[in-house]
C-alpha atoms as an extended CHARMM CRD file, in Angstrom:
* protein
*
       116  EXT
         1         1  MET       CA            350.3500000000      156.8690000000      123.7040000000  PROA      1               0.0000000000
         2         2  LEU       CA            353.2190000000      155.7120000000      125.8750000000  PROA      2               0.0000000000
         3         3  ILE       CA            351.3610000000      152.8120000000      127.4720000000  PROA      3               0.0000000000
         4         4  PRO       CA            350.4900000000      150.8560000000      124.2920000000  PROA      4               0.0000000000
         5         5  HSD       CA            354.0290000000      151.2790000000      122.9700000000  PROA      5               0.0000000000
         6         6  GLY       CA            355.4600000000      149.9580000000      126.2330000000  PROA      6               0.0000000000
         7         7  TRP       CA            352.9630000000      147.0910000000      126.1830000000  PROA      7               0.0000000000
         8         8  ALA       CA            354.0820000000      146.1830000000      122.6720000000  PROA      8               0.0000000000
         9         9  LYS       CA            357.7370000000      146.1760000000      123.7020000000  PROA      9               0.0000000000
        10        10  LEU       CA            357.3500000000      144.1820000000      126.9150000000  PROA      10              0.0000000000
        11        11  ILE       CA            354.1240000000      142.1690000000      126.9210000000  PROA      11              0.0000000000
        12        12  SER       CA            352.8590000000      141.4140000000      123.4290000000  PROA      12              0.0000000000
        13        13  GLY       CA            356.3410000000      141.4680000000      121.9420000000  PROA      13              0.0000000000
        14        14  SER       CA            359.8530000000      141.1880000000      123.2510000000  PROA      14              0.0000000000
        15        15  PRO       CA            362.5360000000      143.7560000000      124.0340000000  PROA      15              0.0000000000
        16        16  ALA       CA            364.9190000000      141.7270000000      121.8490000000  PROA      16              0.0000000000
        17        17  GLY       CA            363.7960000000      143.3580000000      118.5920000000  PROA      17              0.0000000000
        18        18  LEU       CA            364.2760000000      146.8530000000      119.9760000000  PROA      18              0.0000000000
        19        19  ALA       CA            367.5980000000      145.7640000000      121.4690000000  PROA      19              0.0000000000
        20        20  GLN       CA            368.8370000000      144.7410000000      118.0180000000  PROA      20              0.0000000000
        21        21  SER       CA            367.9020000000      148.1440000000      116.6060000000  PROA      21              0.0000000000
        22        22  LEU       CA            369.5740000000      149.9450000000      119.5100000000  PROA      22              0.0000000000
        23        23  ALA       CA            372.7410000000      147.8690000000      119.1080000000  PROA      23              0.0000000000
        24        24  LYS       CA            372.9140000000      148.7670000000      115.4010000000  PROA      24              0.0000000000
        25        25  MET       CA            372.8410000000      152.4480000000      116.4210000000  PROA      25              0.0000000000
        26        26  GLY       CA            375.6510000000      151.8570000000      118.9060000000  PROA      26              0.0000000000
        27        27  MET       CA            373.4910000000      152.1860000000      122.0120000000  PROA      27              0.0000000000
        28        28  GLU       CA            374.7200000000      149.7240000000      124.6040000000  PROA      28              0.0000000000
        29        29  PRO       CA            373.8060000000      147.8650000000      126.7500000000  PROA      29              0.0000000000
        30        30  ALA       CA            371.0750000000      147.4500000000      124.1740000000  PROA      30              0.0000000000
        31        31  TYR       CA            368.9000000000      144.8570000000      125.9050000000  PROA      31              0.0000000000
        32        32  ALA       CA            368.9080000000      146.7240000000      129.2180000000  PROA      32              0.0000000000
        33        33  LEU       CA            368.0280000000      149.9450000000      127.3950000000  PROA      33              0.0000000000
        34        34  ALA       CA            365.1860000000      148.1970000000      125.5620000000  PROA      34              0.0000000000
        35        35  VAL       CA            363.7520000000      146.9280000000      128.8480000000  PROA      35              0.0000000000
        36        36  TYR       CA            364.1430000000      150.4060000000      130.3970000000  PROA      36              0.0000000000
        37        37  VAL       CA            362.3940000000      152.0800000000      127.4480000000  PROA      37              0.0000000000
        38        38  GLY       CA            359.5250000000      149.5880000000      127.4950000000  PROA      38              0.0000000000
        39        39  THR       CA            359.1480000000      149.9410000000      131.2610000000  PROA      39              0.0000000000
        40        40  LEU       CA            359.2710000000      153.7340000000      131.0570000000  PROA      40              0.0000000000
        41        41  GLU       CA            356.5750000000      153.7220000000      128.4030000000  PROA      41              0.0000000000
        42        42  LEU       CA            354.3170000000      151.1860000000      130.1310000000  PROA      42              0.0000000000
        43        43  VAL       CA            354.7620000000      151.9550000000      133.8320000000  PROA      43              0.0000000000
        44        44  GLY       CA            355.8440000000      155.5810000000      133.4240000000  PROA      44              0.0000000000
        45        45  GLY       CA            352.9140000000      156.2570000000      131.1190000000  PROA      45              0.0000000000
        46        46  ALA       CA            350.5230000000      154.8650000000      133.7320000000  PROA      46              0.0000000000
        47        47  MET       CA            352.2330000000      156.9470000000      136.4170000000  PROA      47              0.0000000000
        48        48  LEU       CA            351.7690000000      160.0980000000      134.3320000000  PROA      48              0.0000000000
        49        49  VAL       CA            348.0750000000      159.3080000000      133.8840000000  PROA      49              0.0000000000
        50        50  ALA       CA            347.7060000000      158.8070000000      137.6420000000  PROA      50              0.0000000000
        51        51  GLY       CA            349.8850000000      161.7910000000      138.4760000000  PROA      51              0.0000000000
        52        52  LEU       CA            352.3160000000      159.7680000000      140.5810000000  PROA      52              0.0000000000
        53        53  PHE       CA            355.9160000000      161.0220000000      140.7340000000  PROA      53              0.0000000000
        54        54  THR       CA            354.8250000000      163.1510000000      137.8210000000  PROA      54              0.0000000000
        55        55  ARG       CA            357.8630000000      165.3870000000      137.4570000000  PROA      55              0.0000000000
        56        56  VAL       CA            360.3720000000      162.5530000000      137.8980000000  PROA      56              0.0000000000
        57        57  VAL       CA            358.6800000000      160.4760000000      135.1960000000  PROA      57              0.0000000000
        58        58  ALA       CA            358.2140000000      163.4890000000      132.9000000000  PROA      58              0.0000000000
        59        59  ALA       CA            361.9470000000      164.2670000000      133.1250000000  PROA      59              0.0000000000
        60        60  GLN       CA            362.7740000000      160.7150000000      132.0590000000  PROA      60              0.0000000000
        61        61  VAL       CA            360.2830000000      160.8800000000      129.1910000000  PROA      61              0.0000000000
        62        62  ILE       CA            361.9020000000      164.1320000000      128.0110000000  PROA      62              0.0000000000
        63        63  GLY       CA            365.3080000000      162.4400000000      127.8890000000  PROA      63              0.0000000000
        64        64  PHE       CA            363.9340000000      159.3640000000      126.1690000000  PROA      64              0.0000000000
        65        65  MET       CA            362.0740000000      161.4240000000      123.5690000000  PROA      65              0.0000000000
        66        66  ALA       CA            365.1370000000      163.5940000000      122.9430000000  PROA      66              0.0000000000
        67        67  VAL       CA            367.1670000000      160.4850000000      122.1390000000  PROA      67              0.0000000000
        68        68  ALA       CA            364.3360000000      159.1280000000      119.9800000000  PROA      68              0.0000000000
        69        69  ALA       CA            364.0410000000      162.4220000000      118.0890000000  PROA      69              0.0000000000
        70        70  PHE       CA            367.6970000000      163.2020000000      117.5320000000  PROA      70              0.0000000000
        71        71  LYS       CA            369.3770000000      159.7890000000      117.4470000000  PROA      71              0.0000000000
        72        72  VAL       CA            366.6810000000      157.6420000000      115.8400000000  PROA      72              0.0000000000
        73        73  HSD       CA            364.3790000000      159.8360000000      113.7220000000  PROA      73              0.0000000000
        74        74  TRP       CA            366.3870000000      162.9740000000      112.8780000000  PROA      74              0.0000000000
        75        75  GLY       CA            367.7610000000      161.6830000000      109.5820000000  PROA      75              0.0000000000
        76        76  ALA       CA            364.2600000000      161.1000000000      108.2010000000  PROA      76              0.0000000000
        77        77  GLY       CA            363.2720000000      164.7520000000      108.4930000000  PROA      77              0.0000000000
        78        78  PHE       CA            360.4520000000      166.3180000000      110.4660000000  PROA      78              0.0000000000
        79        79  PHE       CA            357.2230000000      164.6050000000      109.4390000000  PROA      79              0.0000000000
        80        80  TRP       CA            356.2030000000      161.4890000000      111.3460000000  PROA      80              0.0000000000
        81        81  ASN       CA            354.5480000000      159.8030000000      108.3460000000  PROA      81              0.0000000000
        82        82  LYS       CA            358.0270000000      159.7010000000      106.7760000000  PROA      82              0.0000000000
        83        83  GLY       CA            359.6430000000      158.3510000000      109.9630000000  PROA      83              0.0000000000
        84        84  GLY       CA            360.7310000000      161.7960000000      111.1360000000  PROA      84              0.0000000000
        85        85  TYR       CA            361.1170000000      163.3130000000      114.5770000000  PROA      85              0.0000000000
        86        86  GLU       CA            357.7330000000      165.1010000000      114.7620000000  PROA      86              0.0000000000
        87        87  TYR       CA            356.0890000000      162.5460000000      117.0920000000  PROA      87              0.0000000000
        88        88  PRO       CA            358.8740000000      162.2030000000      119.6830000000  PROA      88              0.0000000000
        89        89  LEU       CA            359.3780000000      165.9810000000      119.6210000000  PROA      89              0.0000000000
        90        90  PHE       CA            355.6670000000      166.4890000000      120.3270000000  PROA      90              0.0000000000
        91        91  TRP       CA            355.6640000000      164.0340000000      123.2350000000  PROA      91              0.0000000000
        92        92  GLY       CA            358.9050000000      165.4650000000      124.5870000000  PROA      92              0.0000000000
        93        93  LEU       CA            357.3230000000      168.9280000000      124.6210000000  PROA      93              0.0000000000
        94        94  MET       CA            354.1950000000      167.5400000000      126.3010000000  PROA      94              0.0000000000
        95        95  ALA       CA            356.4040000000      165.9560000000      128.9580000000  PROA      95              0.0000000000
        96        96  LEU       CA            358.1740000000      169.3160000000      129.3870000000  PROA      96              0.0000000000
        97        97  ALA       CA            354.8040000000      170.9690000000      130.0400000000  PROA      97              0.0000000000
        98        98  ILE       CA            354.0190000000      168.2910000000      132.6300000000  PROA      98              0.0000000000
        99        99  LEU       CA            357.4550000000      168.7460000000      134.2050000000  PROA      99              0.0000000000
       100       100  ILE       CA            356.8620000000      172.4910000000      134.5420000000  PROA      100             0.0000000000
       101       101  GLN       CA            353.2170000000      172.2920000000      135.6520000000  PROA      101             0.0000000000
       102       102  GLY       CA            353.3170000000      169.1290000000      137.7430000000  PROA      102             0.0000000000
       103       103  GLY       CA            350.4950000000      166.6610000000      138.1600000000  PROA      103             0.0000000000
       104       104  GLY       CA            347.8950000000      169.1560000000      139.3230000000  PROA      104             0.0000000000
       105       105  ARG       CA            345.3650000000      169.0950000000      142.1300000000  PROA      105             0.0000000000
       106       106  LEU       CA            343.7500000000      165.8200000000      141.0370000000  PROA      106             0.0000000000
       107       107  SER       CA            347.0360000000      163.8950000000      140.8640000000  PROA      107             0.0000000000
       108       108  LEU       CA            348.1460000000      161.2290000000      143.3100000000  PROA      108             0.0000000000
       109       109  ASP       CA            351.1200000000      163.4800000000      144.0530000000  PROA      109             0.0000000000
       110       110  ALA       CA            348.6870000000      166.1110000000      145.3840000000  PROA      110             0.0000000000
       111       111  ARG       CA            346.6850000000      163.5060000000      147.3220000000  PROA      111             0.0000000000
       112       112  ILE       CA            349.7510000000      162.2220000000      149.1510000000  PROA      112             0.0000000000
       113       113  GLY       CA            351.0760000000      165.7490000000      149.5800000000  PROA      113             0.0000000000
       114       114  LYS       CA            354.4430000000      165.0870000000      147.9460000000  PROA      114             0.0000000000
       115       115  GLU       CA            355.1060000000      166.6600000000      144.5950000000  PROA      115             0.0000000000
       116       116  ILE       CA            358.7470000000      166.4310000000      143.6710000000  PROA      116             0.0000000000
């Protein structure tokens, strides 16, 4: 689910819209953060699928999802269909599981023999 969201922010859309939302929440530098978030979702999502630098990417996803859950969605309550923090909490917990477990024996990390 990360990859299509990153694609929407960087390729089919523009980081400018997200940057405006981030600026309204007081998150600066908003445009740089929007580009980082889109890149993390698009490239980081692909890296998680491939199992490349799995733990490093998972740690960043955990941080990103924590900010999304608590800074962006917290006020709307729990349920995602009401704009709540359920979805980013779920993906943050999935990233935590990946951080703990690593990429596994089929990952690129295992193939190159370097799992950080």
